[in-house]
Amino acid sequence: MSKIIFIVGPTATGKTDLAFNLAKKIKAEVISCDSMLVYKQPQIIISKPPSFMLRGVKHHFIDIISVEQTYDVFTYCKEATKLIRELISRNIPVIVCGGTGMYIKALLDGIFQGPSSDTALRQVLSNEAVVYGKEHLYKRLREFDPETAKKISPNDIRRVIRALEVYSIAGVPISEKQKENI
């Protein structure tokens, strides 16, 4: 059974060098787990692996789309999971390298395909939080989805709003959607 090696952590801690050197040694391929490296631009403000590394070891999910396109964690997880399975089936070691926590969490725990964000609805919910307080939204979440409310702090307004948004759009609690993880 093949194993997947994760090299994760904050920016500028040597993850890229470590992944490259290890990949060369064990003949692995590297799957980037960095939400910014998927974009072809900008080249300057993002620390992409140098060209000699990209030539020396096969890297995936680097420079794959334009900044004018959208790319989300669900798409990444679906595509990366498919690639990981393919590499493992060919007995190629896999190194996942990066620091985007949401991407890492999705690979480890799975992710569901929820409704796209609704900017207008989020603004309405944000306004309610300002006018009535965060506890008001949290109380609504407890009514619609007590399972999720147990996992989210009332102070984590971003996640409370997303849970209410999913419920409003999909008509089912986010906790039910999460059971559909890929």
mmCIF file of N, CA and C in Angstrom, residues 98-167:
data_model
loop_
_atom_site.group_PDB
_atom_site.id
_atom_site.type_symbol
_atom_site.label_atom_id
_atom_site.label_comp_id
_atom_site.label_asym_id
_atom_site.label_seq_id
_atom_site.Cartn_x
_atom_site.Cartn_y
_atom_site.Cartn_z
ATOM 1 N N GLY A 98 2.533 22.164 0.588
ATOM 2 C CA GLY A 98 1.956 23.498 0.562
ATOM 3 C C GLY A 98 1.483 23.941 1.921
ATOM 4 N N GLY A 99 0.790 25.056 1.923
ATOM 5 C CA GLY A 99 0.361 25.618 3.190
ATOM 6 C C GLY A 99 -1.054 26.140 3.214
ATOM 7 N N THR A 100 -1.870 25.788 2.214
ATOM 8 C CA THR A 100 -3.255 26.252 2.220
ATOM 9 C C THR A 100 -4.084 25.273 3.051
ATOM 10 N N GLY A 101 -4.395 25.697 4.259
ATOM 11 C CA GLY A 101 -5.071 24.837 5.218
ATOM 12 C C GLY A 101 -6.356 24.222 4.710
ATOM 13 N N MET A 102 -7.161 24.992 3.996
ATOM 14 C CA MET A 102 -8.435 24.477 3.498
ATOM 15 C C MET A 102 -8.213 23.365 2.472
ATOM 16 N N TYR A 103 -7.196 23.506 1.637
ATOM 17 C CA TYR A 103 -6.883 22.463 0.663
ATOM 18 C C TYR A 103 -6.421 21.191 1.375
ATOM 19 N N ILE A 104 -5.566 21.372 2.371
ATOM 20 C CA ILE A 104 -5.063 20.227 3.134
ATOM 21 C C ILE A 104 -6.208 19.522 3.833
ATOM 22 N N LYS A 105 -7.044 20.285 4.504
ATOM 23 C CA LYS A 105 -8.190 19.717 5.226
ATOM 24 C C LYS A 105 -9.115 18.972 4.272
ATOM 25 N N ALA A 106 -9.346 19.530 3.094
ATOM 26 C CA ALA A 106 -10.226 18.872 2.113
ATOM 27 C C ALA A 106 -9.636 17.535 1.671
ATOM 28 N N LEU A 107 -8.326 17.494 1.442
ATOM 29 C CA LEU A 107 -7.703 16.229 1.044
ATOM 30 C C LEU A 107 -7.775 15.188 2.157
ATOM 31 N N LEU A 108 -7.597 15.614 3.382
ATOM 32 C CA LEU A 108 -7.585 14.684 4.506
ATOM 33 C C LEU A 108 -8.992 14.260 4.937
ATOM 34 N N ASP A 109 -9.915 15.209 4.943
ATOM 35 C CA ASP A 109 -11.252 14.946 5.495
ATOM 36 C C ASP A 109 -12.350 14.845 4.450
ATOM 37 N N GLY A 110 -12.045 15.241 3.214
ATOM 38 C CA GLY A 110 -13.077 15.290 2.183
ATOM 39 C C GLY A 110 -13.796 16.622 2.220
ATOM 40 N N ILE A 111 -14.611 16.851 1.206
ATOM 41 C CA ILE A 111 -15.360 18.098 1.105
ATOM 42 C C ILE A 111 -16.636 17.819 0.333
ATOM 43 N N PHE A 112 -17.666 18.573 0.635
ATOM 44 C CA PHE A 112 -18.927 18.397 -0.065
ATOM 45 C C PHE A 112 -19.088 19.472 -1.130
ATOM 46 N N GLN A 113 -19.912 19.163 -2.109
ATOM 47 C CA GLN A 113 -20.194 20.163 -3.131
ATOM 48 C C GLN A 113 -21.431 20.930 -2.687
ATOM 49 N N GLY A 114 -21.190 22.067 -2.110
ATOM 50 C CA GLY A 114 -22.286 22.899 -1.629
ATOM 51 C C GLY A 114 -22.655 23.933 -2.668
ATOM 52 N N PRO A 115 -23.686 24.673 -2.377
ATOM 53 C CA PRO A 115 -24.070 25.738 -3.307
ATOM 54 C C PRO A 115 -22.999 26.823 -3.347
ATOM 55 N N SER A 116 -22.900 27.480 -4.480
ATOM 56 C CA SER A 116 -21.972 28.604 -4.603
ATOM 57 C C SER A 116 -22.391 29.701 -3.639
ATOM 58 N N SER A 117 -21.439 30.537 -3.302
ATOM 59 C CA SER A 117 -21.755 31.621 -2.376
ATOM 60 C C SER A 117 -22.722 32.599 -3.017
ATOM 61 N N ASP A 118 -23.536 33.190 -2.186
ATOM 62 C CA ASP A 118 -24.520 34.177 -2.614
ATOM 63 C C ASP A 118 -24.171 35.486 -1.915
ATOM 64 N N THR A 119 -23.511 36.375 -2.633
ATOM 65 C CA THR A 119 -23.011 37.618 -2.051
ATOM 66 C C THR A 119 -24.119 38.444 -1.406
ATOM 67 N N ALA A 120 -25.268 38.522 -2.061
ATOM 68 C CA ALA A 120 -26.379 39.315 -1.518
ATOM 69 C C ALA A 120 -26.887 38.713 -0.208
ATOM 70 N N LEU A 121 -27.047 37.400 -0.175
ATOM 71 C CA LEU A 121 -27.501 36.733 1.044
ATOM 72 C C LEU A 121 -26.482 36.897 2.164
ATOM 73 N N ARG A 122 -25.210 36.767 1.835
ATOM 74 C CA ARG A 122 -24.172 36.957 2.854
ATOM 75 C C ARG A 122 -24.214 38.368 3.427
ATOM 76 N N GLN A 123 -24.481 39.336 2.567
ATOM 77 C CA GLN A 123 -24.552 40.726 3.042
ATOM 78 C C GLN A 123 -25.739 40.919 3.974
ATOM 79 N N VAL A 124 -26.875 40.320 3.622
ATOM 80 C CA VAL A 124 -28.065 40.401 4.482
ATOM 81 C C VAL A 124 -27.752 39.792 5.855
ATOM 82 N N LEU A 125 -27.132 38.613 5.847
ATOM 83 C CA LEU A 125 -26.806 37.941 7.103
ATOM 84 C C LEU A 125 -25.767 38.733 7.902
ATOM 85 N N SER A 126 -24.794 39.311 7.222
ATOM 86 C CA SER A 126 -23.793 40.141 7.899
ATOM 87 C C SER A 126 -24.443 41.357 8.540
ATOM 88 N N ASN A 127 -25.366 41.972 7.820
ATOM 89 C CA ASN A 127 -26.089 43.123 8.366
ATOM 90 C C ASN A 127 -26.904 42.733 9.591
ATOM 91 N N GLU A 128 -27.535 41.561 9.540
ATOM 92 C CA GLU A 128 -28.291 41.074 10.699
ATOM 93 C C GLU A 128 -27.375 40.907 11.900
ATOM 94 N N ALA A 129 -26.177 40.400 11.662
ATOM 95 C CA ALA A 129 -25.226 40.217 12.758
ATOM 96 C C ALA A 129 -24.842 41.557 13.382
ATOM 97 N N VAL A 130 -24.712 42.587 12.544
ATOM 98 C CA VAL A 130 -24.370 43.911 13.044
ATOM 99 C C VAL A 130 -25.538 44.497 13.840
ATOM 100 N N VAL A 131 -26.736 44.382 13.290
ATOM 101 C CA VAL A 131 -27.916 44.994 13.919
ATOM 102 C C VAL A 131 -28.366 44.223 15.161
ATOM 103 N N TYR A 132 -28.450 42.895 15.051
ATOM 104 C CA TYR A 132 -29.019 42.081 16.136
ATOM 105 C C TYR A 132 -27.980 41.332 16.966
ATOM 106 N N GLY A 133 -26.750 41.304 16.483
ATOM 107 C CA GLY A 133 -25.687 40.606 17.199
ATOM 108 C C GLY A 133 -25.416 39.222 16.631
ATOM 109 N N LYS A 134 -24.184 38.763 16.852
ATOM 110 C CA LYS A 134 -23.768 37.438 16.347
ATOM 111 C C LYS A 134 -24.620 36.322 16.936
ATOM 112 N N GLU A 135 -25.010 36.481 18.193
ATOM 113 C CA GLU A 135 -25.792 35.443 18.876
ATOM 114 C C GLU A 135 -27.137 35.201 18.179
ATOM 115 N N HIS A 136 -27.674 36.246 17.554
ATOM 116 C CA HIS A 136 -28.938 36.118 16.809
ATOM 117 C C HIS A 136 -28.788 35.106 15.670
ATOM 118 N N LEU A 137 -27.713 35.241 14.895
ATOM 119 C CA LEU A 137 -27.479 34.299 13.794
ATOM 120 C C LEU A 137 -27.161 32.906 14.328
ATOM 121 N N TYR A 138 -26.400 32.863 15.406
ATOM 122 C CA TYR A 138 -26.032 31.568 15.978
ATOM 123 C C TYR A 138 -27.279 30.833 16.489
ATOM 124 N N LYS A 139 -28.201 31.571 17.058
ATOM 125 C CA LYS A 139 -29.462 30.969 17.545
ATOM 126 C C LYS A 139 -30.236 30.361 16.368
ATOM 127 N N ARG A 140 -30.271 31.070 15.246
ATOM 128 C CA ARG A 140 -30.930 30.524 14.043
ATOM 129 C C ARG A 140 -30.235 29.259 13.580
ATOM 130 N N LEU A 141 -28.898 29.259 13.600
ATOM 131 C CA LEU A 141 -28.152 28.072 13.201
ATOM 132 C C LEU A 141 -28.498 26.894 14.111
ATOM 133 N N ARG A 142 -28.566 27.133 15.423
ATOM 134 C CA ARG A 142 -28.913 26.058 16.362
ATOM 135 C C ARG A 142 -30.299 25.484 16.057
ATOM 136 N N GLU A 143 -31.215 26.322 15.615
ATOM 137 C CA GLU A 143 -32.570 25.848 15.272
ATOM 138 C C GLU A 143 -32.547 24.976 14.024
ATOM 139 N N PHE A 144 -31.844 25.411 12.977
ATOM 140 C CA PHE A 144 -31.834 24.702 11.703
ATOM 141 C C PHE A 144 -30.846 23.537 11.657
ATOM 142 N N ASP A 145 -29.731 23.689 12.372
ATOM 143 C CA ASP A 145 -28.663 22.698 12.267
ATOM 144 C C ASP A 145 -27.888 22.600 13.590
ATOM 145 N N PRO A 146 -28.504 21.984 14.605
ATOM 146 C CA PRO A 146 -27.831 21.898 15.906
ATOM 147 C C PRO A 146 -26.501 21.143 15.848
ATOM 148 N N GLU A 147 -26.378 20.190 14.916
ATOM 149 C CA GLU A 147 -25.140 19.421 14.778
ATOM 150 C C GLU A 147 -23.969 20.338 14.401
ATOM 151 N N THR A 148 -24.200 21.212 13.439
ATOM 152 C CA THR A 148 -23.162 22.154 13.025
ATOM 153 C C THR A 148 -22.915 23.200 14.104
ATOM 154 N N ALA A 149 -23.980 23.662 14.755
ATOM 155 C CA ALA A 149 -23.840 24.680 15.800
ATOM 156 C C ALA A 149 -22.919 24.201 16.919
ATOM 157 N N LYS A 150 -22.924 22.894 17.197
ATOM 158 C CA LYS A 150 -22.051 22.349 18.249
ATOM 159 C C LYS A 150 -20.581 22.450 17.855
ATOM 160 N N LYS A 151 -20.313 22.482 16.559
ATOM 161 C CA LYS A 151 -18.933 22.482 16.068
ATOM 162 C C LYS A 151 -18.389 23.885 15.805
ATOM 163 N N ILE A 152 -19.265 24.872 15.750
ATOM 164 C CA ILE A 152 -18.861 26.235 15.400
ATOM 165 C C ILE A 152 -19.060 27.154 16.595
ATOM 166 N N SER A 153 -18.076 27.970 16.848
ATOM 167 C CA SER A 153 -18.195 28.976 17.904
ATOM 168 C C SER A 153 -19.159 30.073 17.442
ATOM 169 N N PRO A 154 -19.956 30.618 18.362
ATOM 170 C CA PRO A 154 -20.825 31.749 17.994
ATOM 171 C C PRO A 154 -20.028 32.946 17.484
ATOM 172 N N ASN A 155 -18.748 33.003 17.839
ATOM 173 C CA ASN A 155 -17.891 34.112 17.395
ATOM 174 C C ASN A 155 -17.322 33.908 15.999
ATOM 175 N N ASP A 156 -17.437 32.700 15.456
ATOM 176 C CA ASP A 156 -16.931 32.415 14.108
ATOM 177 C C ASP A 156 -18.023 32.774 13.104
ATOM 178 N N ILE A 157 -18.248 34.051 12.969
ATOM 179 C CA ILE A 157 -19.379 34.555 12.186
ATOM 180 C C ILE A 157 -19.306 34.143 10.725
ATOM 181 N N ARG A 158 -18.093 34.041 10.183
ATOM 182 C CA ARG A 158 -17.944 33.639 8.780
ATOM 183 C C ARG A 158 -18.519 32.234 8.563
ATOM 184 N N ARG A 159 -18.191 31.303 9.444
ATOM 185 C CA ARG A 159 -18.688 29.936 9.308
ATOM 186 C C ARG A 159 -20.173 29.837 9.637
ATOM 187 N N VAL A 160 -20.640 30.625 10.595
ATOM 188 C CA VAL A 160 -22.072 30.644 10.917
ATOM 189 C C VAL A 160 -22.851 31.122 9.692
ATOM 190 N N ILE A 161 -22.371 32.195 9.071
ATOM 191 C CA ILE A 161 -23.045 32.724 7.881
ATOM 192 C C ILE A 161 -23.020 31.702 6.745
ATOM 193 N N ARG A 162 -21.903 31.030 6.533
ATOM 194 C CA ARG A 162 -21.838 30.020 5.458
ATOM 195 C C ARG A 162 -22.833 28.894 5.731
ATOM 196 N N ALA A 163 -22.937 28.446 6.971
ATOM 197 C CA ALA A 163 -23.879 27.376 7.303
ATOM 198 C C ALA A 163 -25.317 27.818 7.046
ATOM 199 N N LEU A 164 -25.638 29.055 7.418
ATOM 200 C CA LEU A 164 -26.990 29.573 7.165
ATOM 201 C C LEU A 164 -27.228 29.759 5.670
ATOM 202 N N GLU A 165 -26.197 30.174 4.963
ATOM 203 C CA GLU A 165 -26.286 30.353 3.512
ATOM 204 C C GLU A 165 -26.580 29.018 2.829
ATOM 205 N N VAL A 166 -25.855 27.968 3.199
ATOM 206 C CA VAL A 166 -26.081 26.648 2.606
ATOM 207 C C VAL A 166 -27.507 26.191 2.884
ATOM 208 N N TYR A 167 -27.947 26.372 4.112
ATOM 209 C CA TYR A 167 -29.314 25.958 4.462
ATOM 210 C C TYR A 167 -30.345 26.738 3.640
#
